[in-house]
Coordinates of C-alpha atoms in Angstrom, one line a residue:
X787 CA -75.0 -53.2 -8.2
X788 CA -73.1 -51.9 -11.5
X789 CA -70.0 -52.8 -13.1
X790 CA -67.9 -55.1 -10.9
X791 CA -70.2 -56.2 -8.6
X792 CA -67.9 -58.9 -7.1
X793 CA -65.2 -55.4 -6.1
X794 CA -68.0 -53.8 -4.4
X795 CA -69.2 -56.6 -2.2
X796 CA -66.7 -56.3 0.5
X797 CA -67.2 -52.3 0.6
X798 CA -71.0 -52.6 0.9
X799 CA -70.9 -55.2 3.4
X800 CA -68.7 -53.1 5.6
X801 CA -71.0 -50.4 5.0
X802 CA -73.6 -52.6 7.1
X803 CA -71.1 -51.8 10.4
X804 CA -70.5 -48.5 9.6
X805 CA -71.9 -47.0 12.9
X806 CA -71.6 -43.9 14.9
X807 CA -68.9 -44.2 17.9
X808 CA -69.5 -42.6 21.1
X809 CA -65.6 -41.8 22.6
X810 CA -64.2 -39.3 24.9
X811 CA -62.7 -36.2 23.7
X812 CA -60.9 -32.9 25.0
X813 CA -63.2 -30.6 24.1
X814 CA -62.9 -26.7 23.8
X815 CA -65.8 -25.1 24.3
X816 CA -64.5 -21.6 24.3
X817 CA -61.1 -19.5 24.4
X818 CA -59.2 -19.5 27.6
X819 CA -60.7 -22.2 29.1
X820 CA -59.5 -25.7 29.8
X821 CA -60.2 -28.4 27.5
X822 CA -63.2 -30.8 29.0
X823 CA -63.2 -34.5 28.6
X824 CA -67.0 -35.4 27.0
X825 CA -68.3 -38.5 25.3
X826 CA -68.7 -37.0 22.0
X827 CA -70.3 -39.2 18.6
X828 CA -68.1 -39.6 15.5
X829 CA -69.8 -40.3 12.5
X830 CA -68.6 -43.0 10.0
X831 CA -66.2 -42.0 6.9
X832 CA -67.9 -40.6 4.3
X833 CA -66.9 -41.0 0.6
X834 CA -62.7 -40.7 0.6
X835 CA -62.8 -40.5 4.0
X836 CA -60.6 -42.5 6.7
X837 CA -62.0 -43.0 10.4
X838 CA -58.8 -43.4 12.6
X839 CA -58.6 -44.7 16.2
X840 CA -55.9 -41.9 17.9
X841 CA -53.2 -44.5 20.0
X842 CA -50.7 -41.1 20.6
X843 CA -51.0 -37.3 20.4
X844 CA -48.4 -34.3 20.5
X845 CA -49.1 -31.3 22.4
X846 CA -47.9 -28.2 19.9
X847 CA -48.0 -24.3 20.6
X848 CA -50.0 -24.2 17.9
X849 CA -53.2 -25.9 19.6
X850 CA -52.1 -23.6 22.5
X851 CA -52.4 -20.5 19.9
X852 CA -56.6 -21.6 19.7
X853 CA -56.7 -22.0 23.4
X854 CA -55.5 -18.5 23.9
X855 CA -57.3 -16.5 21.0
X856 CA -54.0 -15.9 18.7
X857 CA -55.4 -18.5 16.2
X858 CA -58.8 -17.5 15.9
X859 CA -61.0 -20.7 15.2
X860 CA -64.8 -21.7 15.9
X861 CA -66.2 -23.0 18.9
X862 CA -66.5 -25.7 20.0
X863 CA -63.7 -27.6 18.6
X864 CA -61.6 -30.5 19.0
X865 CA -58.1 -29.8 18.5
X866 CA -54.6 -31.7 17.7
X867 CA -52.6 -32.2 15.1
X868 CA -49.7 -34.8 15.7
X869 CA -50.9 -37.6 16.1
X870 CA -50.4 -41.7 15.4
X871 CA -52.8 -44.6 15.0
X872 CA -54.7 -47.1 13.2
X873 CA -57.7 -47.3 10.6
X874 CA -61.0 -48.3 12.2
X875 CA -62.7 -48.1 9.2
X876 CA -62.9 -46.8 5.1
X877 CA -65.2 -44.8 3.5
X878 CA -66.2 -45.4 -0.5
X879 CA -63.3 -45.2 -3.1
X880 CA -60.4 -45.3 -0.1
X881 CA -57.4 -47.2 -2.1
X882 CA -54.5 -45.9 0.1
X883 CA -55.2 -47.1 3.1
X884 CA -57.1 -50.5 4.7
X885 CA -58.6 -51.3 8.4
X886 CA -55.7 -52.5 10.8
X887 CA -53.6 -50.1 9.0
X888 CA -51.0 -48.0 11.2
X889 CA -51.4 -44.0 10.0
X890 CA -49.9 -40.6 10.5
X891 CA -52.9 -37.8 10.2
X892 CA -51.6 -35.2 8.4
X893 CA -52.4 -31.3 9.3
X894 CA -50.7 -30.3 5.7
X895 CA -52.8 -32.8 3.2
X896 CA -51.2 -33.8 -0.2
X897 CA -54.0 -34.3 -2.8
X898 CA -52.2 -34.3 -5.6
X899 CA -54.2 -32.5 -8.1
X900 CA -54.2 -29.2 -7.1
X901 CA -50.8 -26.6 -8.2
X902 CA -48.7 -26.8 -5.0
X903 CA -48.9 -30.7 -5.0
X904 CA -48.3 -30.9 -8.9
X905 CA -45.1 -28.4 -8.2
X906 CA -41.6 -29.1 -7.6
X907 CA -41.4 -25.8 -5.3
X908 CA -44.3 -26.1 -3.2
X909 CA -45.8 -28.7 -0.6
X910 CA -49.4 -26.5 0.8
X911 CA -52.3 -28.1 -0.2
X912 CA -54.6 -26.4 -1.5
X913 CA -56.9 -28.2 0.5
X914 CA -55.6 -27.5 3.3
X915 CA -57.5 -26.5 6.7
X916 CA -54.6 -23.5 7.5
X917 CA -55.8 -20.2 6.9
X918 CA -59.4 -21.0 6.2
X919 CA -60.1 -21.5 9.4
X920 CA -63.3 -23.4 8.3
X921 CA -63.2 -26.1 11.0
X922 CA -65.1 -28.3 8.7
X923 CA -64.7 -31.7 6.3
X924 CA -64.3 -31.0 3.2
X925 CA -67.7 -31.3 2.5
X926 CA -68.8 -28.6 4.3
X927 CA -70.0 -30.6 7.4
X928 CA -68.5 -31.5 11.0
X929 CA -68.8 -35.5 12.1
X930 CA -68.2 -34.7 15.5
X931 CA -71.0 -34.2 18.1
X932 CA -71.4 -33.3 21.7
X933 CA -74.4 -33.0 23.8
X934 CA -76.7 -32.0 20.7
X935 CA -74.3 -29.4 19.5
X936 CA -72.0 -29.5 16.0
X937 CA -68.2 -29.6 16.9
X938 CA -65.8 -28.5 14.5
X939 CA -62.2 -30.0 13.5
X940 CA -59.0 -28.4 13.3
X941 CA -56.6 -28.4 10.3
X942 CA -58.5 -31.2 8.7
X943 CA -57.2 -34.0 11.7
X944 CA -58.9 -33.1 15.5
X945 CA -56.4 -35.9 17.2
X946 CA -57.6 -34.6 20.8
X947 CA -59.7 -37.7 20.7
X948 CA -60.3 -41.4 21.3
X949 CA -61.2 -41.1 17.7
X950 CA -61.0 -39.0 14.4
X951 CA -62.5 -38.4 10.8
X952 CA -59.8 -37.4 8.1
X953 CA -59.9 -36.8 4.2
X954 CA -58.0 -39.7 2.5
X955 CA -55.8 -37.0 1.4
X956 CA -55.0 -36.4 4.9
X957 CA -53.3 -39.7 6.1
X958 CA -50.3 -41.4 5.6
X959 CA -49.8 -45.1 6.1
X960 CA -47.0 -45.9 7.8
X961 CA -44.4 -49.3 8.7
X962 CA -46.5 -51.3 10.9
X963 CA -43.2 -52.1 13.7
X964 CA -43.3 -48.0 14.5
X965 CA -44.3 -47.0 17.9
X966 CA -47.1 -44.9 17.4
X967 CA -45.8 -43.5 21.2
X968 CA -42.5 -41.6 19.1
X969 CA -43.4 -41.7 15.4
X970 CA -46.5 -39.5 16.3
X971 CA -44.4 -36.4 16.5
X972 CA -43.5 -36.7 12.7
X973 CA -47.1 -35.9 11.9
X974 CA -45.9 -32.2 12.9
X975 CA -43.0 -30.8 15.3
X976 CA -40.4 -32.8 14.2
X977 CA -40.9 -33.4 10.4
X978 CA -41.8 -29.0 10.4
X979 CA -38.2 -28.3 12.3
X980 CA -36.1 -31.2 10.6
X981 CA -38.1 -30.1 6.8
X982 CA -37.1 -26.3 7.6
X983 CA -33.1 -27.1 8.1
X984 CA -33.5 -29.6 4.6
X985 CA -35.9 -28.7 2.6
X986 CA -36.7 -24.7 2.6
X987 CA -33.5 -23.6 3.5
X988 CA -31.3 -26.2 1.9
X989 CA -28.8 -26.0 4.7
X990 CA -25.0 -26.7 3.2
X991 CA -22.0 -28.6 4.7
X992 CA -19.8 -26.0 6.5
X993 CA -22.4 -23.2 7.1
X994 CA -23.2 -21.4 9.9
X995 CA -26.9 -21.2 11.6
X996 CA -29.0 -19.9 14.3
X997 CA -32.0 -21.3 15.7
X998 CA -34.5 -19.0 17.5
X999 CA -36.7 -21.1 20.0
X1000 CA -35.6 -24.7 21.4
X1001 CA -39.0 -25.7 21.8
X1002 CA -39.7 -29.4 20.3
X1003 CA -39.6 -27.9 16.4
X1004 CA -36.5 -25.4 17.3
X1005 CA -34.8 -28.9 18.5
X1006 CA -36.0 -30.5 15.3
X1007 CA -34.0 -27.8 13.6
X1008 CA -31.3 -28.3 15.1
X1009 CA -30.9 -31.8 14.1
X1010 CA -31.3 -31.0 10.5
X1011 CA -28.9 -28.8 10.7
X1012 CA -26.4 -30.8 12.1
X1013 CA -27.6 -33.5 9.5
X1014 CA -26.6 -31.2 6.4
X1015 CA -23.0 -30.9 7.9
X1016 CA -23.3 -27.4 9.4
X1017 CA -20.1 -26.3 11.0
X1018 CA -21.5 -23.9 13.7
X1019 CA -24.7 -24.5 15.0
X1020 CA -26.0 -21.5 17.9
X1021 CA -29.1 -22.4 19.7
X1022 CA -30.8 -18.9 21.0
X1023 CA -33.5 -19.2 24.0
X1024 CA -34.0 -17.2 27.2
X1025 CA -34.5 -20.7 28.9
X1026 CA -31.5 -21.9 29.8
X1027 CA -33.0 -25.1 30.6
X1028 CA -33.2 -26.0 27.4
X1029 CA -29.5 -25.6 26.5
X1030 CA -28.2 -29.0 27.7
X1031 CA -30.8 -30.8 25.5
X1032 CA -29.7 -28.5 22.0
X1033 CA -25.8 -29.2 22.9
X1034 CA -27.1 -33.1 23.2
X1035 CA -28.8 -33.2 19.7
X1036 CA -26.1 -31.2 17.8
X1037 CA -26.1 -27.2 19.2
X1038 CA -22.4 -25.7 19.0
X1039 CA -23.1 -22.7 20.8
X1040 CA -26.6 -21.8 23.4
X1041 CA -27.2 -18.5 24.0
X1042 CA -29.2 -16.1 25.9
X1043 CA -30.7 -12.8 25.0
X1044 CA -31.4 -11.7 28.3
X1045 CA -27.3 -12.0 29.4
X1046 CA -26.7 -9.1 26.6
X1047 CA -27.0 -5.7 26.5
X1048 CA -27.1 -5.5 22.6
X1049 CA -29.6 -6.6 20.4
X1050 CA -29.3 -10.2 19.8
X1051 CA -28.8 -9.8 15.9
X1052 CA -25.7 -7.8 16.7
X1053 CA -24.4 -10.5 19.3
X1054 CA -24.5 -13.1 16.4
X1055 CA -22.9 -10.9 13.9
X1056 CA -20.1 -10.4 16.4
X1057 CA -19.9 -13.8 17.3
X1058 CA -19.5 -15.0 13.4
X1059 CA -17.7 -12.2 11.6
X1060 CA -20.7 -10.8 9.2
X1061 CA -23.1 -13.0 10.0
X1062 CA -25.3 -16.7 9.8
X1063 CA -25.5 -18.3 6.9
X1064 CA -28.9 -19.5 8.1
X1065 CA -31.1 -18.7 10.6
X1066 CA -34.7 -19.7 11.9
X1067 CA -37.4 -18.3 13.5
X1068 CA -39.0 -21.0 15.5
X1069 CA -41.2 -18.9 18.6
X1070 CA -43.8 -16.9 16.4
X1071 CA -43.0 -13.7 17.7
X1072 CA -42.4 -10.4 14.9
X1073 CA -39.8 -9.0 17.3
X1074 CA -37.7 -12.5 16.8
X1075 CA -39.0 -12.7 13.4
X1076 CA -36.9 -9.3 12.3
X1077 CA -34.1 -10.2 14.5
X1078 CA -33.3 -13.9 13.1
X1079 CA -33.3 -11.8 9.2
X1080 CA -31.1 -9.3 10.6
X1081 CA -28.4 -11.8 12.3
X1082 CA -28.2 -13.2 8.4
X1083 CA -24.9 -12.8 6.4
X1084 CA -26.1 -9.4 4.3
X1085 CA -25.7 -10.4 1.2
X1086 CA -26.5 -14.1 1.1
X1087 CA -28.0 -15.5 5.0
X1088 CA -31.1 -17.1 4.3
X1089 CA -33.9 -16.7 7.5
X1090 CA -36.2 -19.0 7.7
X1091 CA -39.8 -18.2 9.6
X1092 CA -41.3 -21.6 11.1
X1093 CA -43.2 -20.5 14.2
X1094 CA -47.0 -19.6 13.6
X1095 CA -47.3 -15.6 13.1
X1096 CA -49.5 -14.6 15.9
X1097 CA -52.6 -13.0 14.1
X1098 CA -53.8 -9.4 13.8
X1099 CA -50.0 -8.4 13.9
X1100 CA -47.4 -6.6 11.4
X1101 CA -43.9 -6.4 10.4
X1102 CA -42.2 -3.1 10.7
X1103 CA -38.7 -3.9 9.2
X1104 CA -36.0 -2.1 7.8
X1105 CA -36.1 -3.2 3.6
X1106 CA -32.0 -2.2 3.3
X1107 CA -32.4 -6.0 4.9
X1108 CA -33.7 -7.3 2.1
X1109 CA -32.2 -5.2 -0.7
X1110 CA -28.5 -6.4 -0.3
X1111 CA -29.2 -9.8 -0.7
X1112 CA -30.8 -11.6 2.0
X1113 CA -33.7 -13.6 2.0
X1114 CA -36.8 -14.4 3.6
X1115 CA -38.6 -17.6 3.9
X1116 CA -41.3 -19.2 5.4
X1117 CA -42.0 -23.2 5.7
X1118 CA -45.0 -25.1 6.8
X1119 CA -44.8 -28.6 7.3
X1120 CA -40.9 -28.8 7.0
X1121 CA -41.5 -28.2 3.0
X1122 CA -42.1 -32.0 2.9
X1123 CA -45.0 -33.5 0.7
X1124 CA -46.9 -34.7 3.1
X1125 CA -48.3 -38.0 2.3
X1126 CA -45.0 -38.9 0.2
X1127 CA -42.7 -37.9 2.7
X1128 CA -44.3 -39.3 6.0
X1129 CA -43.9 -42.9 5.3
X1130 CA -40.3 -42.3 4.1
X1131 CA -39.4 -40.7 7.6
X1132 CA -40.7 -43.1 9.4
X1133 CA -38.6 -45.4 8.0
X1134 CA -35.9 -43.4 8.3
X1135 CA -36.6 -43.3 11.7
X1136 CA -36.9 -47.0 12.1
X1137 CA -33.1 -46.7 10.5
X1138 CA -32.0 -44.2 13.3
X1139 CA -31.0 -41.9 10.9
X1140 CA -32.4 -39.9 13.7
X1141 CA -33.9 -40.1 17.1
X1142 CA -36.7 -39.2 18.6
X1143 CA -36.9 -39.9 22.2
X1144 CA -34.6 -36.5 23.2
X1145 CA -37.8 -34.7 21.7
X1146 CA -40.6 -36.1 24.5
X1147 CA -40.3 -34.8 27.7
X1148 CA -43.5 -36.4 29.4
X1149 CA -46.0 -39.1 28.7
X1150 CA -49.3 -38.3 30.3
X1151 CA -52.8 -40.3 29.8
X1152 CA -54.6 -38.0 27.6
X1153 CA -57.2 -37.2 29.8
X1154 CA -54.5 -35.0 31.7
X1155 CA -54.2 -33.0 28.7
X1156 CA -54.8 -29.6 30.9
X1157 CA -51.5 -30.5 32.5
X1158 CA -50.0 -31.1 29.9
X1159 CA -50.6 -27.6 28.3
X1160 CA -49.5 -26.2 31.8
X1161 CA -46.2 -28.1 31.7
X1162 CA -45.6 -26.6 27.5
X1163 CA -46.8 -23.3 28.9
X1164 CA -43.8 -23.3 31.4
X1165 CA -41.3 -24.0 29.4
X1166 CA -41.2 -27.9 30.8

């Protein structure tokens, strides 16, 4: 023992219960397969690490983008990404967050060192998981394990399981009176839709906007928008389904492509004189991607890409688009700082500055998971 000894005491004596836990998992052993519940091992925390006992989990298209091959990641891997629960347990030099503590895993970490984090403009981590693809800690090393074999985690959180391993940098603590049940879908779909209305487009009072995709996040839009006082909000989605639910949470006008013989850009030129103010892309497709910048006002409309580009794809767009004015975006995570951000949602949350329930269609036991995917698959 060196310097304080009396400080590091407690931390060393925890370190004598600091044990592997066997838990069940949804594993993915391969692309287009279903995920299989196994007892995997989860190592303890390492140094700045958090292990985090997983009480509710999200399903997102963007796990659905691994299962299918669009998101090209390592096999086998446990995936998941929004996510609530408490800390089980602290690795060395954890100061942000304490056993007992209710947490929000976050896919988009906030170390605070690196440019992004020390910007004003910027909220992607440079040590983030997304586009790496590395599936790994960021020491280099995985602390899951199943039948012998290494399994990897996805962006950095892997909340497909009874329990997880995150960077310190990767969890938020959160007001202990949330229900982990609602609150977990600010660790992605709803802070990413609500961030994109706020915080990368800066939606004004008045404006006009058009939301491509009423999926959980292209609800979540919707709601900012109708937050930062927009006059005319059109929901576009070729489920119908979906349009009572987008009127509910704000939605002025719900469209279809499919009743139009047009492109859809032209409809919503028509239908507001020269064009949105903004719109959002909130499906990850190129041919919606070019169509939401296109509906834009000209010279000033603002689009706004949120859904996941599907990979190995291009753009083939007309640049007149961009030369009279308009302009492109993209926004991950809402634009929000992640681990500042978080806590302060929650609470605004636990304000009802906003709601959440409208957002959760089904609550399933986990180990359904495959039905779950089935039911987001269909639209349901």
């Amino acid at each position: 023992l060196c310097g304080d000894w009396k400080k590091q005491v407690p931390f060393l004596f925890s370190l004598l219960f600091l044990q592997v836990i066997k838990c069940k998992a949804a594993v993915l052993w391969e692309a287009n397969k279903p995920f299989s519940i196994e007892v995997v091992e989860v190592a303890p925390p390492k140094e700045h690490e958090v292990r985090i006992q997983i009480v509710a989990t999200g399903i997102c298209r963007s796990d659905d983008h691994v299962v299918s091959g669009a998101l090209v990641m390592p096999f086998p891997i446990i995936l998941g990404h929004e996510a609530a629960g408490v800390v089980e347990s602290v690795g060395q030099g954890v100061t942000s967050v304490k056993p007992g503590d209710k947490v929000i895993p976050l896919f988009v970490p906030q170390c605070g060192e690196c440019k992004s984090c020390l910007s004003t403009k910027g909220n992607l981590c440079s040590k983030t998981d997304l586009g790496s693809r590395a599936g790994l800690m960021p020491d280099g090393t995985t602390r899951f394990t199943c039948k012998g074999k290494a399994v990897y985690h996805f962006l950095g959180t892997s909340t497909f399981t009874e329990y997880t391993v995150v960077p310190e940098s990767a969890v938020a603590k959160i007001n202990p009176a949330a229900p982990l049940e609602k609150v977990c879908l600010i660790g992605c779909g709803f802070s990413t839709g609500y961030g994109a209305a706020l915080q990368t487009a800066k939606v004004e009072p008045g404006s006009t906007c058009a939301i491509f995709g009423l999926g959980g996040v292209g609800l979540s839009v919707v709601m900012g928008c109708k937050v930062a006082g927009a006059s005319r909000i059109i929901a576009v989605d070729i489920n119908k389904d979906k349009f009572a639910k987008a009127k509910q949470l704000g939605a002025t006008d719900c469209i279809n492509p499919r009743d139009f013989q047009k492109p859809i850009q032209e409809v919503l030129t028509e239908m507001t004189g020269q064009g949105v103010d903004y719109s959002f892309e909130v499906i990850g497709r190129t041919d919606t991607m070019t169509a939401a910048l296109a509906c834009c006002h000209s010279n000033y409309g603002v689009s706004v890409i949120v859904g996941v580009p599907p990979a190995a794809q291009n753009i083939t767009f007309d640049p007149m688009l961009l030369f009279t004015g308009r302009s492109w975006k993209g926004s991950v995570f809402g634009g929000w700082k992640s681990k500042d951000a978080v806590p302060k949602l929650v609470a605004d949350y636990m304000k009802k500055t906003f709601v959440l329930d409208p957002l959760i269609t089904h609550t399933l036991p986990w180990t359904k998971i495959n039905e779950g995917f089935d039911l987001l698959r269909t639209g349901k």
